Tab-separated table of C-alpha atoms and ligand atoms in Angstrom:
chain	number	residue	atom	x	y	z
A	269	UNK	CA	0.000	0.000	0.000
A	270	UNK	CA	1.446	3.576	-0.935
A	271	UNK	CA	0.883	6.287	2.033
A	272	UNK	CA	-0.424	9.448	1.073
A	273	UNK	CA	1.138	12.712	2.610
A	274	UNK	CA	-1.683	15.010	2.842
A	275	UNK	CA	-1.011	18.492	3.389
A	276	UNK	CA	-2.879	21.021	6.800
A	277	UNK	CA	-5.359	22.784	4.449
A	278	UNK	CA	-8.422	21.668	2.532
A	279	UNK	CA	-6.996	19.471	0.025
A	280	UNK	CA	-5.935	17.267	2.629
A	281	UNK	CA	-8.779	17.364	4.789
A	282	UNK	CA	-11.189	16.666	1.914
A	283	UNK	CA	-8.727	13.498	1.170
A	284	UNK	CA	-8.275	12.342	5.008
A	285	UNK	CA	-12.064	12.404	5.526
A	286	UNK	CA	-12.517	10.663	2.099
A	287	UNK	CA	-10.268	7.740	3.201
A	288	UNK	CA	-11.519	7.638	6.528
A	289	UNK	CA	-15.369	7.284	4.962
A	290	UNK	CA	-14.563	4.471	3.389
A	291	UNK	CA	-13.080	2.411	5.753
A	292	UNK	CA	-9.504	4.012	5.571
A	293	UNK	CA	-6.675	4.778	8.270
A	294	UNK	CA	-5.425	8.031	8.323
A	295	UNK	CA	-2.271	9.564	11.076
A	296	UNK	CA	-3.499	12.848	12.310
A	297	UNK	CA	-2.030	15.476	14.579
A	298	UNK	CA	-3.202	15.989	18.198
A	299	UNK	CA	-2.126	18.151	20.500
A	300	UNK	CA	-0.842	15.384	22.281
A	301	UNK	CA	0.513	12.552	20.264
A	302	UNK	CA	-0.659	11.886	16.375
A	303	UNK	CA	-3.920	9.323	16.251
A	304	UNK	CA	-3.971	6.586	13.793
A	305	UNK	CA	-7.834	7.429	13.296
A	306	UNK	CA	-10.555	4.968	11.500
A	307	UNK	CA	-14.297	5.578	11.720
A	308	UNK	CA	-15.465	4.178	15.235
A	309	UNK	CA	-18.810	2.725	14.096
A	310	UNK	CA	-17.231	0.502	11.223
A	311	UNK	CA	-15.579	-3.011	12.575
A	312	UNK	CA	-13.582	-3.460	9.191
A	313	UNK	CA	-11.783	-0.133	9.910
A	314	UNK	CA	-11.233	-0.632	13.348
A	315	UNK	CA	-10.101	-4.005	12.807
A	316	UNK	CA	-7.328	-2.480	10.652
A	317	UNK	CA	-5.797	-0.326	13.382
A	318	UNK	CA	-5.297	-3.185	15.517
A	319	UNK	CA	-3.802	-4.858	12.481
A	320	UNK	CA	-1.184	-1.517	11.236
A	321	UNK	CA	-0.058	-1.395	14.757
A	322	UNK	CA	0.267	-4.924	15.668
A	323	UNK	CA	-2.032	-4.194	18.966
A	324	UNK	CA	-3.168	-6.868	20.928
A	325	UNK	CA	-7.358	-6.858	20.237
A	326	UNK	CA	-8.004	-6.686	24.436
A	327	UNK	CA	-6.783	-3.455	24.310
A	328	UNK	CA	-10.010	-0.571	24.035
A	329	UNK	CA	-9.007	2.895	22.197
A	330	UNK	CA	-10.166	6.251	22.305
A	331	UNK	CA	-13.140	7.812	20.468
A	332	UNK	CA	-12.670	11.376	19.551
A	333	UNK	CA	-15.193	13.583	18.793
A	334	UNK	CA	-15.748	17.467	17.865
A	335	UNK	CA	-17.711	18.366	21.168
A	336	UNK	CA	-19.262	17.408	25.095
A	337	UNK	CA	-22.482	17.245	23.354
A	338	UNK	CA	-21.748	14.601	20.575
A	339	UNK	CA	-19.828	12.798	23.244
A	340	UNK	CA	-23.246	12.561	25.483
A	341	UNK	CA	-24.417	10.425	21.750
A	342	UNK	CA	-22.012	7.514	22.557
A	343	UNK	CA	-21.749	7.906	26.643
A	344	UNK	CA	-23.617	8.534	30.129
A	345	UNK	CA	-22.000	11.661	31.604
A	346	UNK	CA	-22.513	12.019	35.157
A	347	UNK	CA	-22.363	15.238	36.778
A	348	UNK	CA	-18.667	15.552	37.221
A	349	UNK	CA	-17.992	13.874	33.972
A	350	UNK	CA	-19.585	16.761	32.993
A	351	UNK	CA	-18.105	19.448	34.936
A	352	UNK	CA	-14.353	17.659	33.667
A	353	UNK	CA	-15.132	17.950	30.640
A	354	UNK	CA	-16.890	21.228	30.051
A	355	UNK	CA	-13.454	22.876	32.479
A	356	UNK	CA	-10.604	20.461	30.421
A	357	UNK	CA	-12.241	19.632	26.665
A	358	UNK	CA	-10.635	20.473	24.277
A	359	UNK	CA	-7.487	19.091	25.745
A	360	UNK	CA	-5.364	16.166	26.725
A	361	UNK	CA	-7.895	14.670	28.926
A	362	UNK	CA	-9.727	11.604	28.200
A	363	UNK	CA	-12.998	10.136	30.120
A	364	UNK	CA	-13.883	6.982	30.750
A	365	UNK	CA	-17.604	6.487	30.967
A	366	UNK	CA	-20.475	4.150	30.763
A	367	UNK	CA	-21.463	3.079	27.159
A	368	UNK	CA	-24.688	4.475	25.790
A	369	UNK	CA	-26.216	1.188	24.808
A	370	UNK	CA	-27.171	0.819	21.004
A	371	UNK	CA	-24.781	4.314	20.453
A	372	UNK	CA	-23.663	2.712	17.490
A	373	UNK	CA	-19.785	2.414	18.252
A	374	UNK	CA	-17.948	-1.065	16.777
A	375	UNK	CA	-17.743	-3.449	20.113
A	376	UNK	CA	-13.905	-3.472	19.105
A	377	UNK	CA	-13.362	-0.291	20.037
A	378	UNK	CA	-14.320	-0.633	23.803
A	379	UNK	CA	-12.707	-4.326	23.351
A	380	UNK	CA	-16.276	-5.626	24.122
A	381	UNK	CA	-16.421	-3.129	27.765
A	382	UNK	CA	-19.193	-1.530	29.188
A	383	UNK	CA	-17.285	1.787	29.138
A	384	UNK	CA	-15.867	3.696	26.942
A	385	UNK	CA	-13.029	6.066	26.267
A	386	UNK	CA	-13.692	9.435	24.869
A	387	UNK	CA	-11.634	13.064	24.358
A	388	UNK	CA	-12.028	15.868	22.499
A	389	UNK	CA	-9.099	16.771	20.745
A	390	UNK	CA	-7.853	20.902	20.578
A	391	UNK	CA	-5.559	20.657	17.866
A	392	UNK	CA	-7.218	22.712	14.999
A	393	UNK	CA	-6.571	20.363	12.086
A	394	UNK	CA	-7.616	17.350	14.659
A	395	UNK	CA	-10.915	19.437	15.021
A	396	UNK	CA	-11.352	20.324	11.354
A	397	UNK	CA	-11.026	16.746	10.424
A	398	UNK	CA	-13.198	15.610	12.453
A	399	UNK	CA	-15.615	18.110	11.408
A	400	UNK	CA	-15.281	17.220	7.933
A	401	UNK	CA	-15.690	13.577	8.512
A	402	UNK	CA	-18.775	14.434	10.864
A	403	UNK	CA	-18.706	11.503	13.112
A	404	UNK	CA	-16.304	9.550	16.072
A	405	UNK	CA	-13.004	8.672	15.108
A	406	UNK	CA	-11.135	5.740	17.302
A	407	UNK	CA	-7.259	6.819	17.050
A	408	UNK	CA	-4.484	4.918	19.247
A	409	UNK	CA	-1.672	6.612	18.921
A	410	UNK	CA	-0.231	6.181	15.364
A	411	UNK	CA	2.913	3.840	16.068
A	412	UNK	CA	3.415	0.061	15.950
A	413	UNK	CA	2.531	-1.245	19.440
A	414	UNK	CA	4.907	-1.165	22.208
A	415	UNK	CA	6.938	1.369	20.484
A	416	UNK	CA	7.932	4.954	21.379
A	417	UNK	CA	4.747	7.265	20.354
A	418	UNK	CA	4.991	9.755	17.139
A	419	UNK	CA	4.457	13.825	17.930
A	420	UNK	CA	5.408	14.455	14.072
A	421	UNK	CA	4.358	13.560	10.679
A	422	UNK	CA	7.851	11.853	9.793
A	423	UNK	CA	7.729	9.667	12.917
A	424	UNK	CA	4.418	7.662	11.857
A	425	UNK	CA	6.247	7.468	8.820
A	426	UNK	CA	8.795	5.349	10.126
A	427	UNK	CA	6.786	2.817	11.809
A	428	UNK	CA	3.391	3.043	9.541
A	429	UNK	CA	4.584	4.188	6.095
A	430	UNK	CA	3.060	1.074	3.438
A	431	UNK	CA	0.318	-0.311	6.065
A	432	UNK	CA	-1.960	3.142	6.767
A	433	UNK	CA	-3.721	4.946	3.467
A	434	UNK	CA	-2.618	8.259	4.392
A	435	UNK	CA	-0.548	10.850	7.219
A	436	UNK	CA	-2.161	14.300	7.696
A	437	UNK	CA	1.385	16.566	8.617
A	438	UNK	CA	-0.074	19.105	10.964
A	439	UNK	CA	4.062	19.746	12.343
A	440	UNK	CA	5.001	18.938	15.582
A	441	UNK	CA	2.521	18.032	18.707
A	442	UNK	CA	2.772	20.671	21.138
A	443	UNK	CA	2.043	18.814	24.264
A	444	UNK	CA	4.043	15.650	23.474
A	445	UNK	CA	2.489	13.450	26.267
A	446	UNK	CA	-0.494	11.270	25.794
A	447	UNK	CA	-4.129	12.642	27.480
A	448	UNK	CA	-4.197	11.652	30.909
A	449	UNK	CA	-6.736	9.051	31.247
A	450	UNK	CA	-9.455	9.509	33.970
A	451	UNK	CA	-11.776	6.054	34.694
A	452	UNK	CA	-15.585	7.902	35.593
A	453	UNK	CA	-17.544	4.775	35.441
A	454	UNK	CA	-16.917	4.102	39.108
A	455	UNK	CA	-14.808	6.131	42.076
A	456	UNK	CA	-12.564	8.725	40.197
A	457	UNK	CA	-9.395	6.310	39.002
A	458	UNK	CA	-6.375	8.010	37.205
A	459	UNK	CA	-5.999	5.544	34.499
A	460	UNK	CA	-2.627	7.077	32.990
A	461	UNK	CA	-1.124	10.393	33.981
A	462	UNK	CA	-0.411	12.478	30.418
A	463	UNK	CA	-1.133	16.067	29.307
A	464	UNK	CA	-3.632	17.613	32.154
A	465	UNK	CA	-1.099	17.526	35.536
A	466	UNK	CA	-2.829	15.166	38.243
A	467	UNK	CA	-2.820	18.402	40.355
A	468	UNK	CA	-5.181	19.869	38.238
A	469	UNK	CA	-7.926	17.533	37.966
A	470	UNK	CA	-7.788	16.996	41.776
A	471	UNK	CA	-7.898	20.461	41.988
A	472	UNK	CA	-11.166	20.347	40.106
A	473	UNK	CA	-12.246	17.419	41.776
A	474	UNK	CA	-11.694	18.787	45.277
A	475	UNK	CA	-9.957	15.701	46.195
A	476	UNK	CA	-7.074	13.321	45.513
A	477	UNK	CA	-7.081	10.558	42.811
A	478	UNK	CA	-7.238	7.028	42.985
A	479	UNK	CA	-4.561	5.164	40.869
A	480	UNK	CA	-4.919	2.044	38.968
A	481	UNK	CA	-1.874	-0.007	39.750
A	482	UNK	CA	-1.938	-3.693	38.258
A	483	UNK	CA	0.776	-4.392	36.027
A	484	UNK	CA	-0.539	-8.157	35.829
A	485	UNK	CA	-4.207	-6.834	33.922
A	486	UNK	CA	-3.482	-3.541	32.432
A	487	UNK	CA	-6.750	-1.825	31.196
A	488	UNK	CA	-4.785	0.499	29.373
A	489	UNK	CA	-1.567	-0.567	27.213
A	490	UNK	CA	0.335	2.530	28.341
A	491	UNK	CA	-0.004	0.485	31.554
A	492	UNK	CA	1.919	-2.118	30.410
A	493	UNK	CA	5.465	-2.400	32.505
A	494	UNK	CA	7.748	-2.501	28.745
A	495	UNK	CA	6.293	0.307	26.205
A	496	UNK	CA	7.745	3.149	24.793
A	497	UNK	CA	10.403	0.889	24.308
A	498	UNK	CA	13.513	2.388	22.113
A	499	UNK	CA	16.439	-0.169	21.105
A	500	UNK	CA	18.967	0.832	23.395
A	501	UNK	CA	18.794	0.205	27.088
A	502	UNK	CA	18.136	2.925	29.029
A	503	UNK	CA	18.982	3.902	33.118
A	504	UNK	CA	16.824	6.752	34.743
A	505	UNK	CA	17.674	9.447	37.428
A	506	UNK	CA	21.293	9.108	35.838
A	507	UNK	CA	23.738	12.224	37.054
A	508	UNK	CA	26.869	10.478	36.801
A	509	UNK	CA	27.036	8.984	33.226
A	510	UNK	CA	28.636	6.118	32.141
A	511	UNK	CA	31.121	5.578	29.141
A	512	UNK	CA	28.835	4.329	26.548
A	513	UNK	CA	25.993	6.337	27.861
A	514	UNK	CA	24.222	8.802	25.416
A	515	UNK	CA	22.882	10.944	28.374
A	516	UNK	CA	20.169	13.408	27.701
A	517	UNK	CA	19.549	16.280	30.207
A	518	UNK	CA	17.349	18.173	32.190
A	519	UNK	CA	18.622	21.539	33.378
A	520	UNK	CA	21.855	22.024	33.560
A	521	UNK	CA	23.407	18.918	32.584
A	522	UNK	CA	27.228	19.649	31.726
A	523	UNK	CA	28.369	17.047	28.783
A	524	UNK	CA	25.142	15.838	27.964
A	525	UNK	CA	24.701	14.911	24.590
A	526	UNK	CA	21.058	15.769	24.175
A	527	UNK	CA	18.055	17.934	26.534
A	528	UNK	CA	14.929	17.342	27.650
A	529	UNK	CA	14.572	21.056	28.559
A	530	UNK	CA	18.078	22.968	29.113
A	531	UNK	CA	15.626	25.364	31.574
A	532	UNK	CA	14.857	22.507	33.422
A	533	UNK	CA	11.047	23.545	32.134
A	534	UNK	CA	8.264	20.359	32.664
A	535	UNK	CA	6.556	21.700	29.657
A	536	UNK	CA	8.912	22.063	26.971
A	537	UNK	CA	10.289	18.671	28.672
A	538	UNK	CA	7.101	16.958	27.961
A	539	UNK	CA	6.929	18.517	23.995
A	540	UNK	CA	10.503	16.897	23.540
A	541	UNK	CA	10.021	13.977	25.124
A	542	UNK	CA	8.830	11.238	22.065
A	543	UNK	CA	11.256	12.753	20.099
A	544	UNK	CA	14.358	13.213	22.428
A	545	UNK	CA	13.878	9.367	22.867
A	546	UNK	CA	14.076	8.506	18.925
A	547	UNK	CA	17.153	10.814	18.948
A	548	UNK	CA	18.961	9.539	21.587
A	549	UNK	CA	18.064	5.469	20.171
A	550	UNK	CA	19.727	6.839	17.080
A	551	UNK	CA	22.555	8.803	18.295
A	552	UNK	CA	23.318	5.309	20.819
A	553	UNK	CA	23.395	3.249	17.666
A	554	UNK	CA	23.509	-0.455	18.295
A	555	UNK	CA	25.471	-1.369	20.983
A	556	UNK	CA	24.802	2.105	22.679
A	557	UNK	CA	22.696	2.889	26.027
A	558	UNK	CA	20.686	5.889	27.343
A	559	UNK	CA	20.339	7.407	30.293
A	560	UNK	CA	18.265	10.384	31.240
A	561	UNK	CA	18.645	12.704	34.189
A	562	UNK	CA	16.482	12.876	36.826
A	563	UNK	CA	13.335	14.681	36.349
A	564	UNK	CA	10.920	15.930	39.120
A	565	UNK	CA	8.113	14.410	40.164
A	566	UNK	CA	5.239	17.096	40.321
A	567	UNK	CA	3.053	18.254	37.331
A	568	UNK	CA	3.971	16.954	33.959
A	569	UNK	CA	6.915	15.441	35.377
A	570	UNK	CA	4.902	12.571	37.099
A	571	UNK	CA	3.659	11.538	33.373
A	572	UNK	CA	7.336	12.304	32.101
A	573	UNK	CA	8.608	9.831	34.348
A	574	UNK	CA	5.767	7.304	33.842
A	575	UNK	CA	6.776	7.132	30.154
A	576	UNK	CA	10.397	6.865	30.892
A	577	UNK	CA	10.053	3.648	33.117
A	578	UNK	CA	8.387	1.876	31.042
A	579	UNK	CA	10.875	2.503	28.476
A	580	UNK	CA	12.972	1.664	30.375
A	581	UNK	CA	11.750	-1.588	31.914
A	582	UNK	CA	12.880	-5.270	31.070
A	583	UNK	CA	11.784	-6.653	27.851
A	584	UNK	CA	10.510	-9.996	26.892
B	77	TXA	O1	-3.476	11.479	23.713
B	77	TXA	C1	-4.011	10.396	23.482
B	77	TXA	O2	-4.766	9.835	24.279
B	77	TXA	C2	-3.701	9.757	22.120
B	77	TXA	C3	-4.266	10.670	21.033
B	77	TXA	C4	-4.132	10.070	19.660
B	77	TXA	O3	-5.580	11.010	21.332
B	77	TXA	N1	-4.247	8.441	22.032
B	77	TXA	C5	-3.733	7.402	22.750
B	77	TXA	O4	-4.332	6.195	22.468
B	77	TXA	O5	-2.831	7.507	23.543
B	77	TXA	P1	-3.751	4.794	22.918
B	77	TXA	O6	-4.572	3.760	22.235
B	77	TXA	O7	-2.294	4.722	22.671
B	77	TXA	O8	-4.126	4.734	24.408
B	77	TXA	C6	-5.496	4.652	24.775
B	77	TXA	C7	-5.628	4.125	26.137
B	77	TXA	C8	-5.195	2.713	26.186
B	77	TXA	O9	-4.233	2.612	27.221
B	77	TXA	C9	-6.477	1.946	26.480
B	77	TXA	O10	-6.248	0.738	27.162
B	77	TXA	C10	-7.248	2.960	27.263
B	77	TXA	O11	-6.972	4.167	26.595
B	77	TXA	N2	-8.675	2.703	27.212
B	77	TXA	C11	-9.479	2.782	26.157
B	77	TXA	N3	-10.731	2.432	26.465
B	77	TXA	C12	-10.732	2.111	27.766
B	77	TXA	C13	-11.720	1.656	28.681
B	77	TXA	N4	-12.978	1.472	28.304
B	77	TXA	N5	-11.334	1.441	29.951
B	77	TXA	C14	-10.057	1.637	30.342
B	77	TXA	N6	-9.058	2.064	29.518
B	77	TXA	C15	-9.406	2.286	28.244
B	78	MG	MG1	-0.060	4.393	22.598
């Protein structure tokens, strides 16, 4: 299969929502990450995300849609679903609610659950697409499973290029981090921390989080102890590097070969991340290792560091 590289302005949004109406998979930007989006309510294209990334079927995904009140189509919004998502939408927060029976959403996308997960995405072109396309689009992020997530256009190309129709280039992600997933269907559970700081959405809660901690039956891949995974090894909370060691910095890091954010900044940390990572992997080369310095755990740092360890954990 050739991939199509569709350009940010009409031509390619007429194109991506074409594809994507007839079955297609097309990369789009988020704010975030980049989706690998199919239409939610068709089986055959959802099938074919779980078959471009190599993702194991038990794993649910995330339906995006343009607004709170299309989301209330596909799921039951309590009263502080609501309040989340009218204070955090559009942004890098996604819900997990109670289906809406008979809401029309392929079973495969909620991997056959009573809930679902659902965001509302602020990048504009994200937004325009799915305006243009006028209904829910399930996107993973767009890389093969268990590898390090794409926040540009030429990263999906690497892992998708010749098994997805087409890659919408809407430049680099400015978040970097996944949304941060928040489970609604029962007691507030943080899911996965990512793009809205746990602070904050205890803040508007009014009280601390639950988190989901069972490496043994993940509900969410990103939960899974190896993913993210570059080739070369990597050590964390490294200030002392190692010969052999491609270090990469945060704050002042004298002799490190690459920086997470030279102001020691969580934000700009969390924008570099993904592709600090694919740097590093290629600047260790194949026998090399990484090793990152420490980073702090408050804010975007606790999601920073989430993402690192499993990079960093033991492979099978
Ligand atoms: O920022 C993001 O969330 C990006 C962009 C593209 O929106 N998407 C993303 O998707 O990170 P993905 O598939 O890589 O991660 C979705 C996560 C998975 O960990 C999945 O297990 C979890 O959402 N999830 C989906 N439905 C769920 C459900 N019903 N209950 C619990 N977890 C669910
Ligand atoms: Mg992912």
């Amino acid at each position: 299969m050739q991939t199509e590289a569709l350009p940010p302005d009409e031509t390619g949004l007429s194109r991506a929502a074409a594809i994507l109406s007839a079955g297609g998979l097309v990369a789009f930007p988020t704010e975030t990450v980049y989706g690998l989006g199919a239409d939610a309510r068709s089986d055959f294209a959802v099938a074919r995300i779980f078959d471009a990334k190599g993702r194991p079927r038990f794993n649910p995904l995330i339906v995006h849609v343009t607004d709170l009140a299309t989301a209330c189509k596909y799921a039951h919004f309590s009263e502080t679903a609501t309040a989340l998502a009218t204070r955090f939408w559009p942004g890098p927060l996604t819900l997990v609610l109670p289906l809406r029976d008979g809401c029309g959403l392929s079973p495969l996308v909620t991997a056959g659950l009573a809930t679902v997960a659902i965001r509302v995405p602020a990048h504009p072109l994200a937004r325009a697409l799915l305006g243009r396309f006028n209904g829910p689009l399930a996107a993973p992020s767009a890389n093969p499973s268990g590898k390090v997530s794409p926040t540009r256009a030429a990263h999906v190309a690497t892992g998708l290029t010749g098994r997805i129709e087409a890659i919408l280039d809407g430049g680099p992600s400015s978040v970097g981090l996944e949304s941060t997933i928040l489970g609604l269907a029962g007691e507030p559970t943080l899911l996965r921390p990512g793009g809205i700081a746990t602070e904050a959405l205890e803040a508007a809660l009014g009280h601390p989080l639950s988190r989901y901690e069972n490496a043994q039956k993940p509900n969410a891949p990103g939960q899974l102890a190896s993913h993210y995974a570059p080739d070369a090894p990597i050590r964390l909370n490294v200030t002392q590097p190692e010969t052999g060691e491609t270090w990469v910095g945060f704050g002042p890091c004298k002799g490190a070969a690459l920086t997470l954010s030279a102001t020691a900044n969580l934000i700009e940390a969390a924008a570099n991340l993904f592709d600090t990572l694919r740097r590093a992997d290629a600047l260790a080369g194949p026998k090399g290792r990484i090793a990152f310095a420490p980073i702090p755990e408050t804010g975007l740092g606790r999601a920073i560091n989430d993402r690192l360890k499993r990079a960093a954990a033991p492979r099978d």
